[in-house]
Short mmCIF file of C-alpha atoms and ligand atoms in Angstrom, two decimals:
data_model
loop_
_atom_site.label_atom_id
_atom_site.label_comp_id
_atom_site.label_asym_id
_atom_site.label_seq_id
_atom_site.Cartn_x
_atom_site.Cartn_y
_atom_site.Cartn_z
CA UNK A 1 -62.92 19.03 -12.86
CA UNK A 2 -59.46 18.26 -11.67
CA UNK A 3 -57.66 20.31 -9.64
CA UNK A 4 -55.13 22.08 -12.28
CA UNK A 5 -58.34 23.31 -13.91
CA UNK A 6 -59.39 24.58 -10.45
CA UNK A 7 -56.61 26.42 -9.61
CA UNK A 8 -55.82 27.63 -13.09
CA UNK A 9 -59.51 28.93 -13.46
CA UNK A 10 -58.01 31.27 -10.13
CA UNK A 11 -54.57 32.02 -11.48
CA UNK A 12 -56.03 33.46 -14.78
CA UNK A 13 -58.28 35.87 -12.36
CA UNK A 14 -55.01 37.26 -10.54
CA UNK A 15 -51.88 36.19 -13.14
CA UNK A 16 -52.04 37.17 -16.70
CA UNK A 17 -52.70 33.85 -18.63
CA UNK A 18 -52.46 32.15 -15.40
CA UNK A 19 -48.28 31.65 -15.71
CA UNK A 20 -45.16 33.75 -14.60
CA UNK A 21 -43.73 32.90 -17.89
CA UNK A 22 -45.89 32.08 -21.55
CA UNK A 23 -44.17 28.60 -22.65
CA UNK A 24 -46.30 26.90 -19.70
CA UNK A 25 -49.51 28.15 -21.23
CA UNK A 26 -51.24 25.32 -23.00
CA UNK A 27 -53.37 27.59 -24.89
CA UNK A 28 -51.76 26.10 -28.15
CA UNK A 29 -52.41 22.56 -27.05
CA UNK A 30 -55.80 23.65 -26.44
CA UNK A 31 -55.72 22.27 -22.30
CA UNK A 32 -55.06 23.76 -19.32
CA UNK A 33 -51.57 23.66 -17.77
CA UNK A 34 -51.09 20.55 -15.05
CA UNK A 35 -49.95 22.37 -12.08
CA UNK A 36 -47.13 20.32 -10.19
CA UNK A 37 -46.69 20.11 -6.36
CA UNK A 38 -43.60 17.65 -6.62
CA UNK A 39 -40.50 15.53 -8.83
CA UNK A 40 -38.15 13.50 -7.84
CA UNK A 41 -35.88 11.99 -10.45
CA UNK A 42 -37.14 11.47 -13.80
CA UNK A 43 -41.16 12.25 -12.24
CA UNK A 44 -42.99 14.93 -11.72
CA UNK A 45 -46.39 14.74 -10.28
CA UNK A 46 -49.37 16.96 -10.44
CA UNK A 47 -51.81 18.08 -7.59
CA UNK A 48 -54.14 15.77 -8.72
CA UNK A 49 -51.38 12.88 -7.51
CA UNK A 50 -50.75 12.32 -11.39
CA UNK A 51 -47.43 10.77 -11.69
CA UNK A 52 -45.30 11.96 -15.30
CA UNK A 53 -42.24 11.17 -16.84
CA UNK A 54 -40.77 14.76 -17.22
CA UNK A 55 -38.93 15.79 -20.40
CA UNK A 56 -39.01 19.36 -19.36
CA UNK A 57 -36.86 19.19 -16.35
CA UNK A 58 -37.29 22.88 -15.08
CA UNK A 59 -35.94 23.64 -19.09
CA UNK A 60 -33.14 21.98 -18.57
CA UNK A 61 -31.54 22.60 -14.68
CA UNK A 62 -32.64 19.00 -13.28
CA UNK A 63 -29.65 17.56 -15.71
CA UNK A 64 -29.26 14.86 -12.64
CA UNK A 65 -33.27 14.61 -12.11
CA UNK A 66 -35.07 15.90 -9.97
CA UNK A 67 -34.54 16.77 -6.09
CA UNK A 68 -30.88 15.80 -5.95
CA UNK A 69 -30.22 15.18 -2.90
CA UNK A 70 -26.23 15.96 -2.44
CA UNK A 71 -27.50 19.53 -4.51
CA UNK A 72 -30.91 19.67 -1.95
CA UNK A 73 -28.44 18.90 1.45
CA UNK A 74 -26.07 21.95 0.20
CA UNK A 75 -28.97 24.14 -0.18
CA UNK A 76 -30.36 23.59 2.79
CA UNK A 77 -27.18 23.67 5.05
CA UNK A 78 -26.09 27.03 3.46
CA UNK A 79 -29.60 28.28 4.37
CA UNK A 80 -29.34 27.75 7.80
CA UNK A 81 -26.25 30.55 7.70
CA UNK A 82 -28.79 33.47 5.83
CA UNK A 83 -30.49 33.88 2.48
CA UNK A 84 -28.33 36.91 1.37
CA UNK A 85 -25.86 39.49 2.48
CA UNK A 86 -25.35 41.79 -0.44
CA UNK A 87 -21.75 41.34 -0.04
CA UNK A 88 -18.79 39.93 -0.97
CA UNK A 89 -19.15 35.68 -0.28
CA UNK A 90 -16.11 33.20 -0.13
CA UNK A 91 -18.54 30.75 -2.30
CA UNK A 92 -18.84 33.07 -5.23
CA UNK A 93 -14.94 33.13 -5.12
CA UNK A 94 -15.32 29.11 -5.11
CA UNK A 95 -17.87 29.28 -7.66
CA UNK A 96 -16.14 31.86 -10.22
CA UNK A 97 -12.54 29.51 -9.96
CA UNK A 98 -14.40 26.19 -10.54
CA UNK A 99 -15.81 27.57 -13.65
CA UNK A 100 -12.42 29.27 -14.65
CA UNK A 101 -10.06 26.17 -13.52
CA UNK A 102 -12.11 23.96 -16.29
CA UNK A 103 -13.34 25.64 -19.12
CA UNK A 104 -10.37 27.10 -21.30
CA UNK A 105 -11.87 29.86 -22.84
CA UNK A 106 -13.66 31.44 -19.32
CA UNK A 107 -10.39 33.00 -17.77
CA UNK A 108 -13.10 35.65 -15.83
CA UNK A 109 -16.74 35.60 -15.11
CA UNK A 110 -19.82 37.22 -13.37
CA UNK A 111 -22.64 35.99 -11.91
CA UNK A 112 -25.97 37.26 -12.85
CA UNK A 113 -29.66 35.97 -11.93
CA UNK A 114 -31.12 34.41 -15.21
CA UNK A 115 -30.18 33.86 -18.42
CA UNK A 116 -31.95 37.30 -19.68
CA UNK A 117 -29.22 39.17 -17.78
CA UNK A 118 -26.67 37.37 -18.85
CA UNK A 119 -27.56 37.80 -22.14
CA UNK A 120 -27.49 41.39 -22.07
CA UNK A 121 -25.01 42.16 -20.21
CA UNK A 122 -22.15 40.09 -22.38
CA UNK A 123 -23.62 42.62 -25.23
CA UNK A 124 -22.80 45.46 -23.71
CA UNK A 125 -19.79 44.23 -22.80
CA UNK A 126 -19.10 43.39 -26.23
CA UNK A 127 -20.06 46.99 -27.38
CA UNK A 128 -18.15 48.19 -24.44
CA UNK A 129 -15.11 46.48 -25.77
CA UNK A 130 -15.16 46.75 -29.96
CA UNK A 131 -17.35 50.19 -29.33
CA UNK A 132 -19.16 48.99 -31.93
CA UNK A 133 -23.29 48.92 -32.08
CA UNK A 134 -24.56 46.09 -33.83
CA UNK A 135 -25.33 42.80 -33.05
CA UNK A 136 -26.04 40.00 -35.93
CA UNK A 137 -28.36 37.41 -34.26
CA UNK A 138 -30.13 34.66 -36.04
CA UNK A 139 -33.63 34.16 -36.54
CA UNK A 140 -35.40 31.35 -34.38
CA UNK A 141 -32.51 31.65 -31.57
CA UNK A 142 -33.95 33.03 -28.23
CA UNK A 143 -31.89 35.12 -26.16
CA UNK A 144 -33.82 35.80 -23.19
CA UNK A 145 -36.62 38.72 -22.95
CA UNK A 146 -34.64 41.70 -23.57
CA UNK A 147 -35.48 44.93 -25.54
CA UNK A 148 -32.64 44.10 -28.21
CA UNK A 149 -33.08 40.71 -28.42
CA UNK A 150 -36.67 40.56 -28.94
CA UNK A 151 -36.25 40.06 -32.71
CA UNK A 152 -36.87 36.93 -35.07
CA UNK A 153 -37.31 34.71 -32.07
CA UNK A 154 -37.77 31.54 -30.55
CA UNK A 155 -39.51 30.18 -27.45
CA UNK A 156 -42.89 30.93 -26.31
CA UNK A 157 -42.70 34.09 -28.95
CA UNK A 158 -42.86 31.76 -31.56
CA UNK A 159 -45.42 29.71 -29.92
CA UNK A 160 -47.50 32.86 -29.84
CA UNK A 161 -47.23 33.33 -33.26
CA UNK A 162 -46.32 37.01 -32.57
CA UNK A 163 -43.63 38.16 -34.67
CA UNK A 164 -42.31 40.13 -31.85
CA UNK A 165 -43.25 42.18 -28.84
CA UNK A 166 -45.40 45.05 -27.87
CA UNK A 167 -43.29 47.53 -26.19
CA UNK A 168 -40.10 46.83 -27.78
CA UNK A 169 -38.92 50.07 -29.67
CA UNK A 170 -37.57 50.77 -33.53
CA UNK A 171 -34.90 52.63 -31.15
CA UNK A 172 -33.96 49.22 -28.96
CA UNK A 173 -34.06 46.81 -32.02
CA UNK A 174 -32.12 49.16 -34.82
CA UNK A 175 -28.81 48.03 -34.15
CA UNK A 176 -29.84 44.35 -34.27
CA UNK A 177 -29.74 42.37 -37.44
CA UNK A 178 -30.85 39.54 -38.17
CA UNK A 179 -29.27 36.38 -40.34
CA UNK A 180 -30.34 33.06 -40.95
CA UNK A 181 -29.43 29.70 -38.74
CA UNK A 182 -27.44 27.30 -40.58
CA UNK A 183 -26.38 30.04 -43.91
CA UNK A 184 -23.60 31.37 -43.06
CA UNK A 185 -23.63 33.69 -46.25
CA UNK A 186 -26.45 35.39 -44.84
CA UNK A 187 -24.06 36.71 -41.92
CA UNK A 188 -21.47 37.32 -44.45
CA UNK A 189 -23.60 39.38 -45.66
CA UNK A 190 -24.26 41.50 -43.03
CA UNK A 191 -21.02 41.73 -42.37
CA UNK A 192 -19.99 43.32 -45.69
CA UNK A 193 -23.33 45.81 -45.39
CA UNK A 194 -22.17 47.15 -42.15
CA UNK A 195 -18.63 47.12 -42.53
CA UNK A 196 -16.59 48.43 -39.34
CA UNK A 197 -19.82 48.24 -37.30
CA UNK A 198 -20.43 45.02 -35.83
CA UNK A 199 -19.68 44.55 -32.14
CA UNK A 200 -20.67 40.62 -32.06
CA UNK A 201 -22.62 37.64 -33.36
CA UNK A 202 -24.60 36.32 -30.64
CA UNK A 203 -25.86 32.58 -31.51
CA UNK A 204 -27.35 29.41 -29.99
CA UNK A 205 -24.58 27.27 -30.81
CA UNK A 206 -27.79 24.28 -30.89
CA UNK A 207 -30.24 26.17 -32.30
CA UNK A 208 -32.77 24.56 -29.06
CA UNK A 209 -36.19 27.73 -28.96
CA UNK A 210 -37.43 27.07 -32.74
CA UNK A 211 -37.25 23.47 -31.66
CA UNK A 212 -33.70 21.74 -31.52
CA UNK A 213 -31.75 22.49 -34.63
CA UNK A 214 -28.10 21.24 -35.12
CA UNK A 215 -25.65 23.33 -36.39
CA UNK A 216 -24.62 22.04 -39.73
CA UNK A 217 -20.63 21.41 -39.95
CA UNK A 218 -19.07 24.19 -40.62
CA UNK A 219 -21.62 26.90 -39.70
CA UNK A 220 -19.95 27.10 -36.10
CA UNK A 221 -16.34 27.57 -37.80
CA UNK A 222 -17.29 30.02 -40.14
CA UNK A 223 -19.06 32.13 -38.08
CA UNK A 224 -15.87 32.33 -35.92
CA UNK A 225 -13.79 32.90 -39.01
CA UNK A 226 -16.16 35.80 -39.63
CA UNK A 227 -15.83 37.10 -36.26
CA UNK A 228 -11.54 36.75 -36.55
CA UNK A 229 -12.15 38.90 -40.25
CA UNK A 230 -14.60 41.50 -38.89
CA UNK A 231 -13.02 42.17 -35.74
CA UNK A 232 -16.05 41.76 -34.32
CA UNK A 233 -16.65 38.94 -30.65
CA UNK A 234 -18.57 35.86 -30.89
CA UNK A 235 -20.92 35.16 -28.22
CA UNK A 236 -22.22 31.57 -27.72
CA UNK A 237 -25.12 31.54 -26.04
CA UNK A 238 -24.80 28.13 -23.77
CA UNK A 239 -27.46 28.95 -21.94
CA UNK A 240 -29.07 25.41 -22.79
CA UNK A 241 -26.07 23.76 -23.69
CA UNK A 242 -23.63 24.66 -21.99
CA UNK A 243 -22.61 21.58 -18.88
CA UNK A 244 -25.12 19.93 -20.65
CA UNK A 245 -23.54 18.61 -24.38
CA UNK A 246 -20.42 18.47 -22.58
CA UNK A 247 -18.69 20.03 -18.99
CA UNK A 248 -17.11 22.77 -21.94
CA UNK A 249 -20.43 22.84 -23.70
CA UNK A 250 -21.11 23.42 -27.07
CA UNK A 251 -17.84 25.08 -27.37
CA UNK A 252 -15.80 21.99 -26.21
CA UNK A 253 -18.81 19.49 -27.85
CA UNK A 254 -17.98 21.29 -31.35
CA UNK A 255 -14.39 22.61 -30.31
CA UNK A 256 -15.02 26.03 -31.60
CA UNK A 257 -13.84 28.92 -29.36
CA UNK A 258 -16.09 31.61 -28.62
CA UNK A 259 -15.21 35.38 -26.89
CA UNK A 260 -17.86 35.14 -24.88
CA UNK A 261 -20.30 32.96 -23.36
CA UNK A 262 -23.43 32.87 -21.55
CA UNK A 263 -24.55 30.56 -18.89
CA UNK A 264 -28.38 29.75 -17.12
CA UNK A 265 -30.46 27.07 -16.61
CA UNK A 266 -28.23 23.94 -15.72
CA UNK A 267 -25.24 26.56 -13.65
CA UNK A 268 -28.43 27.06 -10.97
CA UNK A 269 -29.31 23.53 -10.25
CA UNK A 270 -32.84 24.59 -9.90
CA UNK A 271 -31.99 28.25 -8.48
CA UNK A 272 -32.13 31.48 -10.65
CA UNK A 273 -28.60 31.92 -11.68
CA UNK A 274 -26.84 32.86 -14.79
CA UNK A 275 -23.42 33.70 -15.99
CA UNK A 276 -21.38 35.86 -18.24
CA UNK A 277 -17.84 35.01 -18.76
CA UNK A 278 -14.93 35.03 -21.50
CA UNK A 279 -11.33 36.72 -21.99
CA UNK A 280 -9.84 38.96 -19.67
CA UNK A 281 -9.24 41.72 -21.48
CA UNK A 282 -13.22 41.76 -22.55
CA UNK A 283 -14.03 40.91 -19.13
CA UNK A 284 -11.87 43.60 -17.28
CA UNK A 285 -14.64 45.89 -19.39
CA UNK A 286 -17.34 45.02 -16.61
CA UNK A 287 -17.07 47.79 -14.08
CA UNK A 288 -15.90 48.74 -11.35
CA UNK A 289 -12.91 47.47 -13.19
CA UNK A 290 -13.93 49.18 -16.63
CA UNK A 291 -16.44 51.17 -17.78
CA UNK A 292 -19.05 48.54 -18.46
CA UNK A 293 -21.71 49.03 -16.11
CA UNK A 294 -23.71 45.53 -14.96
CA UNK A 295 -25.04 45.11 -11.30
CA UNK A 296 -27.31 43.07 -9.03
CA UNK A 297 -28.60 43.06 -5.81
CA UNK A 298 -29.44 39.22 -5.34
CA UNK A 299 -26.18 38.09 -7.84
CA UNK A 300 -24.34 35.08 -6.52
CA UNK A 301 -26.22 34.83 -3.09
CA UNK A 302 -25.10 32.14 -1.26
CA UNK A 303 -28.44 29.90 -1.57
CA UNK A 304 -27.87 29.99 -5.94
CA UNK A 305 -24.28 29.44 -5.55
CA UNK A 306 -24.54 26.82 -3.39
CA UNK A 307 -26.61 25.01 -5.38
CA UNK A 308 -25.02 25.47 -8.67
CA UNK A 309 -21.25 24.64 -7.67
CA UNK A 310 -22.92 21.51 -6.08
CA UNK A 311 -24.24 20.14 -9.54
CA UNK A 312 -21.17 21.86 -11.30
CA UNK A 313 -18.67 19.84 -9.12
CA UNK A 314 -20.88 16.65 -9.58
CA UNK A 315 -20.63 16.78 -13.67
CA UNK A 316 -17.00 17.34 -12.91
CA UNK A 317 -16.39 14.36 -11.13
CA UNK A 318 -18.42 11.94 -12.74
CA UNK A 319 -17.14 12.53 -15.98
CA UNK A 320 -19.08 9.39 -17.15
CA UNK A 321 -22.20 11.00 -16.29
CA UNK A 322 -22.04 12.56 -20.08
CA UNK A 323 -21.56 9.28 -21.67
CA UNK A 324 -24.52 7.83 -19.63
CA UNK A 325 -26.69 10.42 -20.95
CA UNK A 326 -25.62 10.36 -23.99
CA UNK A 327 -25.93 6.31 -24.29
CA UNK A 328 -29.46 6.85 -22.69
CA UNK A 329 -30.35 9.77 -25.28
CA UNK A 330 -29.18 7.84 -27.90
CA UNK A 331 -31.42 4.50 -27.15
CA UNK A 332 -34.67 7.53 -27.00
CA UNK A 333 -33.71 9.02 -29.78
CA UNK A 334 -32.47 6.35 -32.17
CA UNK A 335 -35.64 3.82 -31.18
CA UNK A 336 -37.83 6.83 -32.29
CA UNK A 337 -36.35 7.38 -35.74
CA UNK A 338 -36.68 3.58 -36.60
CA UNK A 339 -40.47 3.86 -35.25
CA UNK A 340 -40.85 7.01 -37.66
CA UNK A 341 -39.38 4.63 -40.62
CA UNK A 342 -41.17 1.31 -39.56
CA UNK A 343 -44.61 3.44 -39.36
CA UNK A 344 -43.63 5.75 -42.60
CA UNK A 345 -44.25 8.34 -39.89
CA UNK A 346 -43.99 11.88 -42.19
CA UNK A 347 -41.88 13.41 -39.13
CA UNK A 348 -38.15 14.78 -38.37
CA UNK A 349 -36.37 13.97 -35.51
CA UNK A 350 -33.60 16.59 -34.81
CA UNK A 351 -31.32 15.56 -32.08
CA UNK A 352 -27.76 16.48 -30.68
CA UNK A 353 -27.02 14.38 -27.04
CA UNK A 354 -29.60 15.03 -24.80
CA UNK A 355 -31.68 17.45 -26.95
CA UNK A 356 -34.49 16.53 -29.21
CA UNK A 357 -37.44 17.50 -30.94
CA UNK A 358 -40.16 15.63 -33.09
CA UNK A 359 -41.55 17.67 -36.29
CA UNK A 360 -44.15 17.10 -37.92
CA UNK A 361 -43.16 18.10 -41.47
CA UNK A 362 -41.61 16.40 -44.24
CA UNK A 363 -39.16 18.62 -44.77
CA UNK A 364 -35.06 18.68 -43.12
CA UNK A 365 -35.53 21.40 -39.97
CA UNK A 366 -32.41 23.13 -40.30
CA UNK A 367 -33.59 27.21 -39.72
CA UNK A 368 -36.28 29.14 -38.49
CA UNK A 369 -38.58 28.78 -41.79
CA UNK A 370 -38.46 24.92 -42.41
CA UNK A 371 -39.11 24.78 -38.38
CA UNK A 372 -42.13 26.91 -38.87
CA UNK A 373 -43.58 24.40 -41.26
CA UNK A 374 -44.12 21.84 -38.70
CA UNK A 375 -47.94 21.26 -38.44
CA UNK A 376 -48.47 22.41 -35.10
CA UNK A 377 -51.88 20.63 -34.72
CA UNK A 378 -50.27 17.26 -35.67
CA UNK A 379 -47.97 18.76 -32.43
CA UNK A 380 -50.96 19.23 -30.31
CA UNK A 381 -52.71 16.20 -30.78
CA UNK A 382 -49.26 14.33 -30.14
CA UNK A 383 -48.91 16.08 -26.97
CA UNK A 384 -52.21 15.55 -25.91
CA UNK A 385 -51.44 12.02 -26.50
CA UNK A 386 -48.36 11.48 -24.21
CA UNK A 387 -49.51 13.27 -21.72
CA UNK A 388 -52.94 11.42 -20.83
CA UNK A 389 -50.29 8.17 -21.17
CA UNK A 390 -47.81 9.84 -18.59
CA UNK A 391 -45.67 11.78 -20.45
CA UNK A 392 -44.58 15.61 -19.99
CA UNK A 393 -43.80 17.59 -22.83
CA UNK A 394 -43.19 20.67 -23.34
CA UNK A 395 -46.21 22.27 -24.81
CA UNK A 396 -45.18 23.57 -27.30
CA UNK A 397 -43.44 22.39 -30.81
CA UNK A 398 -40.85 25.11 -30.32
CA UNK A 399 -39.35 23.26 -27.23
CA UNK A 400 -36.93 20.79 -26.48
CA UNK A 401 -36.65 17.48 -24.90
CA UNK A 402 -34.85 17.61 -22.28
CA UNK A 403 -33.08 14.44 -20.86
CA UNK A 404 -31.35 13.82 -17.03
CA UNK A 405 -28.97 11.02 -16.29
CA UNK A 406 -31.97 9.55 -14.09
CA UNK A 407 -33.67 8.81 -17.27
CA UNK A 408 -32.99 5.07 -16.78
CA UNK A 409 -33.35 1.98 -19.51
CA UNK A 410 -37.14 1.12 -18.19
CA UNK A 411 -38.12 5.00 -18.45
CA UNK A 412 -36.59 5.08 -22.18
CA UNK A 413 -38.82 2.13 -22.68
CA UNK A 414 -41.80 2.92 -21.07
CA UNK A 415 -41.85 6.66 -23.03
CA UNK A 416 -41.00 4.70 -26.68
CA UNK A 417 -44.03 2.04 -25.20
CA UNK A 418 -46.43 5.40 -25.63
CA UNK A 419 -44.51 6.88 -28.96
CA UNK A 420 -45.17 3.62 -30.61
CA UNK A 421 -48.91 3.41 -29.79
CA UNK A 422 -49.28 7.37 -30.82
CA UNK A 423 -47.79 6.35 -34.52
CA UNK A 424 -49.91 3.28 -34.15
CA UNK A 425 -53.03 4.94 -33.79
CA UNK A 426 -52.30 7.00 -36.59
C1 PLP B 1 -33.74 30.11 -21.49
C2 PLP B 1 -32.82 30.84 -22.39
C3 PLP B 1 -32.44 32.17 -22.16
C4 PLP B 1 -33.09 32.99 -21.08
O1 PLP B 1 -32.84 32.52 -19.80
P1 PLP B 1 -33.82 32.96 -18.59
O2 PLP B 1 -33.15 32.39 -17.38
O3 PLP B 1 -35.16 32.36 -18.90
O4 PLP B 1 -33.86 34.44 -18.59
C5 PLP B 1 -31.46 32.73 -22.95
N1 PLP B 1 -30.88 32.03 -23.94
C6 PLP B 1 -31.22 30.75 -24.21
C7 PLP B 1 -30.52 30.02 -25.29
C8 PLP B 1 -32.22 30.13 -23.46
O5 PLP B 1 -32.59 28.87 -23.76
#
């Protein structure tokens, strides 16, 4: 017995399903979940010294790879002044203009400490400001853990097969309706049902927790169109893409504007962070300025902001750096789909830059439904696959790839070397 199954055979005893958070569970894959002690760059190695290429990459932070060291040498010099004061820091002032100087459509923002918050706060902000109720979502998009958004979703939900959560009431949920990803006459819809009433339409602008789903042309236009008609705010939820499809994110990558938008992940560099940000008028809601209330006691420390304006001003200047990734996404991405031709493979591969997922279905992946017809067995016995040949998946079908910049020609090659030999063997 290794050591992962060792320790997780003692985290199950004291942490329910042995994780802090269900997609690292490989209950699904039917294994055990390698525990990892360190990563540098595009590896990540487990405590049995068993060296990975990682195509998780924290869920997307480690955009540069891992351990970073101009990101690591900030952290650790702005630790040597404290942790956290619970007051007012010159950083988050740094931190809050950097983000405002260079994407148009943030003129204010607030820092919160994970995507989940940031989430729910920029929909109460948006009912703060239309005082409006409902929120149109889309099936398959995750939003983070919260009571309201806990409907139709993606991520580890999905991967649990639960439709939705225990706990959640008909009381938190009621105002949130539900359309389908890629139809935008299904939010039309909902608009015309519930005339007068909606306060936003909160979507993955990549559809990226049912598995990575493009938007189709058009879908991200019309949705703002019906936002502009129904008086009601978009919300993009960049919590995946945004710095990571472009500095401006989905938003600049697709150049549709959004009211608001919601940052995590890849604005921490590795530290819990998130962000809320948009208009001023909708952000002067967020109190003490307005009425909005939104609060927390460990938002922008100086450790978090340290290390996100560190990667933030590194994708700045290296404006390159999205081309580079891009050119190496493109060399994973496109050698795969000629591999699923040249081995009549019956897979999809969904992709948008750096994001990509392999189904195993026949069918075009373009909502929550034709993602759920992916064979997830086919899934587990792929994963299985790449990760006894060195390769870190997510485990789960419901996941992206994730690519960083550190993701080099020979580690391209080396990961298509074990694709090619899985279709082989097939
Ligand atoms: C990860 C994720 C969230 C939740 O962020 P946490 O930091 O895990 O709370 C919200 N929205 C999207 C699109 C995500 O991918």
């Amino acid at each position: 017995m290794g050591r992962s199954e060792e320790l997780f055979k003692e985290a199950v005893r004291y942490i329910p399903g042995g994780v802090n958070s269900p997609v690292r569970a490989y209950g699904n894959v039917g294994m055990t979940p390698r525990f990892m002690q360190e990563a540098t760059g595009p590896y990540i190695v487990d405590v049995d010294g068993n060296r990975y290429i990682d195509y998780i990459c924290s869920w997307g932070p480690m955009i540069f790879g891992h351990a970073n060291q101009e990101v690591l040498s900030k952290v650790v010099a702005a630790c040597q002044h404290g942790l956290s004061f619970g007051t007012a820091t010159e950083i988050e002032v740094d931190v809050a203009k950097f983000i405002c100087d260079h994407i148009p459509h943030v003129e204010m923002v607030r820092m919160v400490n994970s995507g989940t918050e940031a989430v729910m706060s920029a929909l109460r902000v948006a009912r703060g400001f239309t005082g409006r109720e409902k929120i149109v979502k889309f099936a398959g998009c995750y939003h983070g853990h919260s009571d309201a958004m806990l409907v139709s979703v993606g991520s580890g939900v999905m991967t649990a097969g639960v439709p939705d959560s225990l706990g959640v009431t008909k009381g938190a949920t009621k105002d949130t309706l539900t359309a389908t990803y890629n139809d935008l006459e299904s939010a039309a819809d909902l608009f015309s049902a519930n005339e007068g009433e909606i306060a936003a339409v909160i979507v993955e602008p990549v559809g990226a927790n049912m598995g990575v789903v493009p938007p189709k042309p058009g879908f991200l236009e019309g949705l703002r169109k019906l936002c502009d008609e129904g008086n009601a705010l978009l919300i993009f939820d960049e919590v995946i893409t945004g710095f990571r499809l472009a500095f401006g994110g989905a938003a600049e990558y697709y150049g549709v504007t959004p009211d608001l938008v919601t940052y995590g992940k890849i604005i921490g560099g590795g530290m819990p962070v998130g962000a809320y940000g948009g208009r001023r008028e909708i952000m002067e809601m967020v109190s003490p300025v307005g009425g909005v209330y939104q609060a927390g006691t460990l938002s922008g420390n100086p450790i978090a902001m340290a290390a996100g304006i560190t990667q933030l001003q590194i994708l700045h200047r290296s404006k390159d750096m999205y081309t580079r990734l891009n050119v190496l996404s493109q060399q994973l991405y496109g050698e795969m789909e000629q591999l699923i031709e040249q081995y009549h493979m019956p897979y999809q591969l969904n992709h948008v830059g750096s994001l990509g997922s392999l189904f195993f279905t026949e069918q075009e992946v373009i909502d929550y439904g034709s993602a759920k017809a992916s064979d997830t067995v086919a899934f587990a016995e792929y994963f299985r696959f790449m990760l006894e040949h060195g390769i870190h998946l997510a485990p789960s079908q419901f996941e992206a790839m994730f690519l960083s910049c550190m993701h080099e020609e020979d580690v391209i090659a080396e990961t298509l070397n074990v694709v090619e030999a899985f279709f082989k063997s097939k």
